[in-house]
Coordinates of C-alpha atoms in Angstrom, one line a residue:
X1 CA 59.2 84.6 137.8
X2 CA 59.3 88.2 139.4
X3 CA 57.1 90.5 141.0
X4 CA 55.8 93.7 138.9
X5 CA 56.4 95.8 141.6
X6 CA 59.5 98.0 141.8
X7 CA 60.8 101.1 143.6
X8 CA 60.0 103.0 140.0
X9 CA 56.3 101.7 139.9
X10 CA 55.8 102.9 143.5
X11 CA 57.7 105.8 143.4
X12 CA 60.8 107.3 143.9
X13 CA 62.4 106.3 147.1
X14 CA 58.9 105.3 148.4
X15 CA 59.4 102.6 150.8
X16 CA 57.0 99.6 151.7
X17 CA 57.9 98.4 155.2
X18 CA 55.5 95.4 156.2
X19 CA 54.3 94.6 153.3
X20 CA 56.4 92.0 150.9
X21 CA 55.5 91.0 147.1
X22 CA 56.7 87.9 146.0
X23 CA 56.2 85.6 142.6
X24 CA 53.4 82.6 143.5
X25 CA 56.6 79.9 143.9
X26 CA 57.8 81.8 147.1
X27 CA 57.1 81.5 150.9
X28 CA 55.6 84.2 152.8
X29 CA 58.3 87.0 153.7
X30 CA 59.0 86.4 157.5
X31 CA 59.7 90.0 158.1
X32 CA 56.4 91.5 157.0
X33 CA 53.6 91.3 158.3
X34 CA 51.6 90.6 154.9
X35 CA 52.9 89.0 151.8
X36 CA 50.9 89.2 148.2
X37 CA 51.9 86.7 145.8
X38 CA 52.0 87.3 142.3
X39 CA 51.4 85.0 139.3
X40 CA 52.3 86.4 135.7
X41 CA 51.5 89.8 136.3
X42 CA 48.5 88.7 138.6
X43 CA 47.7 89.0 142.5
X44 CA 46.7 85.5 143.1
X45 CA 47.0 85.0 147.0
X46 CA 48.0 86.5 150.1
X47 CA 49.5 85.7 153.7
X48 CA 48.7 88.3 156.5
X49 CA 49.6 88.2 160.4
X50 CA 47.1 90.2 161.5
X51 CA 47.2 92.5 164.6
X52 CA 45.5 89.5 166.7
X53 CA 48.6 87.4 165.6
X54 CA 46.6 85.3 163.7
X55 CA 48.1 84.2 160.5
X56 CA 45.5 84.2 157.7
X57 CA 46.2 82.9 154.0
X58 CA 44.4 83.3 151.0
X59 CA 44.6 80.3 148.5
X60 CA 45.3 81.1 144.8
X61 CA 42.6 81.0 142.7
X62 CA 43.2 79.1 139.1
X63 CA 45.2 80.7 136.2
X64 CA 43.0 83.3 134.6
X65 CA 44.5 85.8 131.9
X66 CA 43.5 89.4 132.6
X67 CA 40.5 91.3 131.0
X68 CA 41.5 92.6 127.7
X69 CA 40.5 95.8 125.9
X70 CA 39.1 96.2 123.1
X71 CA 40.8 97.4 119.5
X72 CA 39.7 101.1 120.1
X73 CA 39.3 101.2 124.1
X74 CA 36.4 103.8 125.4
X75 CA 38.2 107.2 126.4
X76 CA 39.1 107.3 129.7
X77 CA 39.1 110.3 132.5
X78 CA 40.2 109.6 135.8
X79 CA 39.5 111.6 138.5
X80 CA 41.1 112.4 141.7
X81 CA 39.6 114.4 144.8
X82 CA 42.1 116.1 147.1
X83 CA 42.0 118.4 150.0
X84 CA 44.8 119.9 151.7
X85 CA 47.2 117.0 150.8
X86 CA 49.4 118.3 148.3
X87 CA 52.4 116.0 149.0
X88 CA 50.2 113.0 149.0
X89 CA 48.8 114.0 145.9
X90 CA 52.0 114.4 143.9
X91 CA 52.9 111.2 144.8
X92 CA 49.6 109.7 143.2
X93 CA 49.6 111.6 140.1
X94 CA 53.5 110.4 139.7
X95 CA 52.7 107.1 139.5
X96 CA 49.8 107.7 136.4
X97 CA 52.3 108.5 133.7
X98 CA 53.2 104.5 133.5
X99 CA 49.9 103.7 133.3
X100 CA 49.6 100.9 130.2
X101 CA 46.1 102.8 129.0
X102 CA 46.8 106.3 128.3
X103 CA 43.4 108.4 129.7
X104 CA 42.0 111.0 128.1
X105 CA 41.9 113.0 130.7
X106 CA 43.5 113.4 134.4
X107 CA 40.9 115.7 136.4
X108 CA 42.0 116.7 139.8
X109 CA 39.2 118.1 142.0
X110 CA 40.2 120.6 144.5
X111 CA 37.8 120.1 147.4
X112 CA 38.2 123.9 149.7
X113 CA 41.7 123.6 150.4
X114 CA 42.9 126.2 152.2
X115 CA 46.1 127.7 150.4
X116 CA 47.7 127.3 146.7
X117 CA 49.6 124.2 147.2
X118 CA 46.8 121.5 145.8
X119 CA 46.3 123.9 142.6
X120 CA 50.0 124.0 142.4
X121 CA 50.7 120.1 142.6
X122 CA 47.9 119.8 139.8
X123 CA 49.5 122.4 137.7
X124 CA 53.1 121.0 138.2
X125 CA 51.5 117.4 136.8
X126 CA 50.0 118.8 134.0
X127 CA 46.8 117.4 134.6
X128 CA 42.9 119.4 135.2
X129 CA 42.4 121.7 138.1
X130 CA 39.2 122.1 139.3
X131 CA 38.2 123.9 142.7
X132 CA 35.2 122.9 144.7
X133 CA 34.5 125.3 147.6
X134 CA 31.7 122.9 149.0
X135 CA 33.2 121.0 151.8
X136 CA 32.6 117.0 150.7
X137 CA 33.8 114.3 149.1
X138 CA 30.6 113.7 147.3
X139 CA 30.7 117.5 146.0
X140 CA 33.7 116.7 144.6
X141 CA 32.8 113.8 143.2
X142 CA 30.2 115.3 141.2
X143 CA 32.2 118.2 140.3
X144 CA 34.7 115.6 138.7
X145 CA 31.9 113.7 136.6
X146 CA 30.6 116.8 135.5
X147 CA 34.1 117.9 134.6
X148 CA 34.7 114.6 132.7
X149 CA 34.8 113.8 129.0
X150 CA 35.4 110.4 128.6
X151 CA 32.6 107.8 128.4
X152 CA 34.5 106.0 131.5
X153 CA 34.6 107.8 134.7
X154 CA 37.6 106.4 136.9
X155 CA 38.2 107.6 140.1
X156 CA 40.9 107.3 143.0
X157 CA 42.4 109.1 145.8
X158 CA 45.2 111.0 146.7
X159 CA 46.9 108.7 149.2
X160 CA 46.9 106.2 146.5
X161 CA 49.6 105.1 143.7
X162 CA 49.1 102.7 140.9
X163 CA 49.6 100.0 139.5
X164 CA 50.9 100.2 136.0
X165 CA 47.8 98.0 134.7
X166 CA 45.4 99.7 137.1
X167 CA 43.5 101.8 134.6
X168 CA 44.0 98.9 131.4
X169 CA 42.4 96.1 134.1
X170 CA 39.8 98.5 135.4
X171 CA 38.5 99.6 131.7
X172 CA 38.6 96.2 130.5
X173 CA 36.3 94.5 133.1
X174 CA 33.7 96.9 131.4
X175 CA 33.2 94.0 128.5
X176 CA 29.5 94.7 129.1
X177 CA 26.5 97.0 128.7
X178 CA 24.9 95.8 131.8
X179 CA 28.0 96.6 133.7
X180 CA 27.6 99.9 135.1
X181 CA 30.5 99.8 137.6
X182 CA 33.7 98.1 138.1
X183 CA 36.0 98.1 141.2
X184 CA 39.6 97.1 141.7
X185 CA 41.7 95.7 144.5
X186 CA 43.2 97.5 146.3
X187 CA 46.2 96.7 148.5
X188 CA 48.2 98.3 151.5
X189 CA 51.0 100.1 150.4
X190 CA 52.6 100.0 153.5
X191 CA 52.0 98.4 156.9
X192 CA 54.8 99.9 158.9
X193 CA 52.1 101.1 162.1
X194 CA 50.2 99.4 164.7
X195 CA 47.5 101.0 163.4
X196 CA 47.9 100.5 159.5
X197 CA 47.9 96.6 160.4
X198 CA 44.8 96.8 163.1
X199 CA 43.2 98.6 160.0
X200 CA 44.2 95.6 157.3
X201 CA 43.0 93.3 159.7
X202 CA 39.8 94.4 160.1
X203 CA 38.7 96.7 157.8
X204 CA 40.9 96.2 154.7
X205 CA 39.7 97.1 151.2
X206 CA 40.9 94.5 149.6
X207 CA 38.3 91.9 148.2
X208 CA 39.9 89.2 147.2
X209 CA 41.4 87.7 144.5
X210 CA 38.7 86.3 142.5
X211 CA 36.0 88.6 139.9
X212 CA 33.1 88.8 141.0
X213 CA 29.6 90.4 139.8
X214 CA 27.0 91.7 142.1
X215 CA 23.9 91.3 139.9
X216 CA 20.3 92.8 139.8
X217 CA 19.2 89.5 140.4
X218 CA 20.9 88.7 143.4
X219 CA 20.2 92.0 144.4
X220 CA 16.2 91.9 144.6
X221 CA 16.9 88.0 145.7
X222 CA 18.3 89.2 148.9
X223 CA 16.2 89.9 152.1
X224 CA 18.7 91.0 154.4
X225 CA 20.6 94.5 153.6
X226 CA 22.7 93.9 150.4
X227 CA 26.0 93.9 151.6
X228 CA 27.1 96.7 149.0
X229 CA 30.0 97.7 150.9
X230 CA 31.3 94.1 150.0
X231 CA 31.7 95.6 146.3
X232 CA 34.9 97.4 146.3
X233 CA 36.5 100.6 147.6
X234 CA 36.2 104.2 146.8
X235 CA 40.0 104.2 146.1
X236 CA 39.5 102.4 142.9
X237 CA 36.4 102.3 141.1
X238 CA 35.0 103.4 137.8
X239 CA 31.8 103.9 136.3
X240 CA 30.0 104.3 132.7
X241 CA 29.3 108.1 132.5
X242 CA 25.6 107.4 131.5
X243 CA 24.9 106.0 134.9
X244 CA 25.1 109.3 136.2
X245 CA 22.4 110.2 133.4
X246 CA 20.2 107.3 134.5
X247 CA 20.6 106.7 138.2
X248 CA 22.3 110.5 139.4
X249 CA 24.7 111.5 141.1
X250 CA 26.8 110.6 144.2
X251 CA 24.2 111.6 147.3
X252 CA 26.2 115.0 149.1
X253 CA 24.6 113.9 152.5
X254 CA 27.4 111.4 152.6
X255 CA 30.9 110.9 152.8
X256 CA 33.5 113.2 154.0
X257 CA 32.6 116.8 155.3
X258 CA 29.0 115.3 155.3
X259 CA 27.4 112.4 156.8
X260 CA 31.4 110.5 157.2
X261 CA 31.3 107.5 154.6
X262 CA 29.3 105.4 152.3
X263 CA 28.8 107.7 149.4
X264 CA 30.6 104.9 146.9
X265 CA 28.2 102.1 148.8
X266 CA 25.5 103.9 148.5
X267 CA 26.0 104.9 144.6
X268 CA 27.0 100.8 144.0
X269 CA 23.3 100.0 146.2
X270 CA 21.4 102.4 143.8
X271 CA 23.0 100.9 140.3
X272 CA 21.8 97.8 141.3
X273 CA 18.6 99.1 141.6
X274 CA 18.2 100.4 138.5
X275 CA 19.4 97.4 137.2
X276 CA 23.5 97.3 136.5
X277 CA 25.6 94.6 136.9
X278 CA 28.6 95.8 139.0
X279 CA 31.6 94.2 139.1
X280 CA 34.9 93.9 141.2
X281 CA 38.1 93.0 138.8
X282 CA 40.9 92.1 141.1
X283 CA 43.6 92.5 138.3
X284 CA 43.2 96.3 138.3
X285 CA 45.4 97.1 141.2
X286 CA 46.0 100.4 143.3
X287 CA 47.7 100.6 147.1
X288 CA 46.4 102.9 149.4
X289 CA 48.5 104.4 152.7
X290 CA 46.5 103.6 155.2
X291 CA 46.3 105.7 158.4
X292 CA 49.6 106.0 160.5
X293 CA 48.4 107.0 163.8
X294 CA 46.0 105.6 166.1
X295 CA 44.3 109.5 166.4
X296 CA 43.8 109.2 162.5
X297 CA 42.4 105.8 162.3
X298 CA 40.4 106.4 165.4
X299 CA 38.5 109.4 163.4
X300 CA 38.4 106.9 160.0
X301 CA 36.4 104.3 162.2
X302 CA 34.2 106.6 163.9
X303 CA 33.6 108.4 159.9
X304 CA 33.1 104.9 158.5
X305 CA 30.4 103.6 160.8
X306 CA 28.4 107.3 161.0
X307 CA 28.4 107.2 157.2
X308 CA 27.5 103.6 157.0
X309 CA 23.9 103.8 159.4
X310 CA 22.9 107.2 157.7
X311 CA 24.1 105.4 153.9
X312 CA 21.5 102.2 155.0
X313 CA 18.5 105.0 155.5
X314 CA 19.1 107.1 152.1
X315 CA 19.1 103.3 150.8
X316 CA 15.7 102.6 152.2
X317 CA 14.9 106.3 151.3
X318 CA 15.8 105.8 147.6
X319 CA 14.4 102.0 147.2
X320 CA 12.4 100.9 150.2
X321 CA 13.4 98.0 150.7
X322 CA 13.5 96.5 154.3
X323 CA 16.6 94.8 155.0
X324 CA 18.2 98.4 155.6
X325 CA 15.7 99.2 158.0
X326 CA 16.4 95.9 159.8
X327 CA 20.3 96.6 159.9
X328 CA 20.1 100.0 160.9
X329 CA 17.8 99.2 163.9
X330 CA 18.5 95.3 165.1
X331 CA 21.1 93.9 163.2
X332 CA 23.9 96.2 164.1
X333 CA 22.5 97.1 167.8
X334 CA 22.4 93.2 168.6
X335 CA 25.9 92.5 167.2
X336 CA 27.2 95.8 169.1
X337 CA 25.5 94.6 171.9
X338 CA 26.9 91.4 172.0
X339 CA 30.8 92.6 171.1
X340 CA 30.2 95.2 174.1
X341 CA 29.2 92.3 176.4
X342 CA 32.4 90.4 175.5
X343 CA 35.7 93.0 174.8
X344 CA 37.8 90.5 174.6
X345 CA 39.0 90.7 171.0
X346 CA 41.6 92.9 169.7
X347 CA 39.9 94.3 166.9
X348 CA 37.6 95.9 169.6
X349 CA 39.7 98.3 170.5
X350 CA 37.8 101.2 168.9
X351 CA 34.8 100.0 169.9
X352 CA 33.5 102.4 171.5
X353 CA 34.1 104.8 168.5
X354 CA 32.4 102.5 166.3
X355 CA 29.2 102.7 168.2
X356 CA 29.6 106.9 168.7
X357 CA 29.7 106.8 164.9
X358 CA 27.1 104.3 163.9
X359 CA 25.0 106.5 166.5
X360 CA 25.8 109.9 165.0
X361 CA 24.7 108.5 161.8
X362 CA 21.4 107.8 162.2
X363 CA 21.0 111.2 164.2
X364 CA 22.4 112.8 161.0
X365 CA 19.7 111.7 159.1
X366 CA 16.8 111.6 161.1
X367 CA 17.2 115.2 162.3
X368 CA 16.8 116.7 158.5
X369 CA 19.6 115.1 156.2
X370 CA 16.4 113.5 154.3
X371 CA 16.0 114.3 150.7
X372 CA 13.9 116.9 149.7

């Protein structure tokens, strides 16, 4: 049995230092720091040394075949914001061409760059160019469903490549009405830095290896913030285009150039509400280059936790319900409170960012980010 991955499915002459794929019957790879395991085409399990040192494993669920499309699969566009990356972005759209499920449509959403190079890259591909002069991921977000003609809406990002299956997997899990949204897993595609692995240790995208479905019911059942952010990643996740009819569009206070983060959260929070099932579907598979340098990842932290407190106040903006109020203002100052007290663990190393962040968030919104 042997892994799908290759150097062609990755990209030419991309390497993967620290990260080792290997077929179910193997032991963990020594000399990386994180080993997936594969089963038939599947990601089944994992084994990560994290930047504590601590070895964690992730037991194989059972045998489960893959979601399967339908005999005349819903047109497809996938969508890919960019700014100001055009290197990273030609490695993305290289590895779409293999993609098992041919979509309709490949929109790339050019979000103020500042020269020729994104427009270039696009046009180079073959794919949609589309500017957006609006500083913000969540502009160009819009712009991109706006833009899109499929009745599935796929999105991912430029420091991204592909599975071969990604966009098959992803359409698939949409075997549904009721499912509104479905999110992939998404993987490191490399963990060669200190600060990649202190970021897959702690913040990782990755969700497991199991479907799950977040469900309108579970949703009004909990009293506590609905852990939303548990759903997926922004990197891979796809959406029926008449959500955007029924429950809008992605809210521009968040997300980058904006409020830092959240915007995807926030959009998952708000399908819920208007009753969608969504769903994460761990067979559809992208890997995403996670910062390099401890200067980059310090500004992702910071951007992740500013986005998050002002994304749990457009919640309770939007649906009123409680348990974002209590996060925002007790739960996350007690458990900052309490890590401050202690500093004694590794992944508290940007703590102090964390808490400039989650602070500049709710100041973002409470001094005139609320909706009109």
């Amino acid at each position: 049995m042997n892994s799908p991955l290759s150097s062609d499915l990755l990209g030419p002459g991309v390497a993967t230092p620290g990260v080792s794929h290997r077929p179910l019957s193997a032991e963990p790879d020594p000399a990386a720091a994180m080993t997936v395991f594969w089963d038939q085409g599947l990601p089944v399990g994992q084994s990560l040394t994290g930047s504590d040192g601590v070895t964690r494993r992730s037991p194989p669920p059972a045998r489960r075949a893959p979601p399967r499309l339908p005999p005349a699969p819903p047109p497809v566009s996938v969508v890919i914001c960019t700014r100001d990356r055009p290197e990273e972005l030609r490695r993305c759209l290289a590895s779409l061409p293999a993609q098992t499920l041919r979509p309709l449509e490949v929109i790339v959403v050019d979000n103020a760059s500042a020269g020729d190079a994104t427009r270039t890259a696009a046009q180079d591909a073959g794919v949609v160019y589309v500017r957006e002069d609006r500083p913000g991921l969540d502009y160009a977000r819009n712009t991109g469903a706006a833009t899109a003609r499929g009745e599935i809406v796929a999105y991912t990002d430029d420091d991204v490549l592909l599975h071969q299956n990604w966009l098959q997997n992803l359409v698939a899990a949409f075997d549904a009405p009721e499912v509104g949204a479905v999110t992939g897993l998404v993987l490191p595609a490399e963990l060669a830095t200190p600060a990649q692995l202190h970021f897959e240790t702690y913040w990782s995208f990755a969700r497991g290896y199991e479907p799950k479905d977040y469900t309108p019911e579970a949703f009004k059942a909990e009293r506590r913030a609905f852990p939303a952010w548990d759903i997926g990643a922004g990197a891979s996740m796809a959406f029926r285009r008449q959500v955007f009819a029924t429950a809008g569009l992605f809210d521009e206070r968040l997300d980058v150039g904006r409020a830092g983060c959240s915007g995807d959260s926030e959009f998952w929070h708000r399908l819920l509400a208007h009753g969608y099932v969504c769903r994460y579907e761990p067979s559809s598979v992208a890997f995403h280059y996670h910062r390099a340098s401890d200067e980059g990842l310090a500004r992702q932290l910071f951007s992740y936790m500013r986005g998050h407190s002002a994304a749990l106040l457009v919640q309770f903006e939007r649906t009123g319900r409680p348990g974002d109020l209590r996060r925002a203002f007790l739960s996350l100052p007690v458990r900052y409170g309490r890590r401050a007290l202690r500093r004694s663990q590794p992944r508290d190393r940007f703590l102090d960012l964390e808490i400039r962040g989650y602070l500049s968030g709710l100041g973002f919104y409470l001094t005139g980010s609320r909706r009109t």
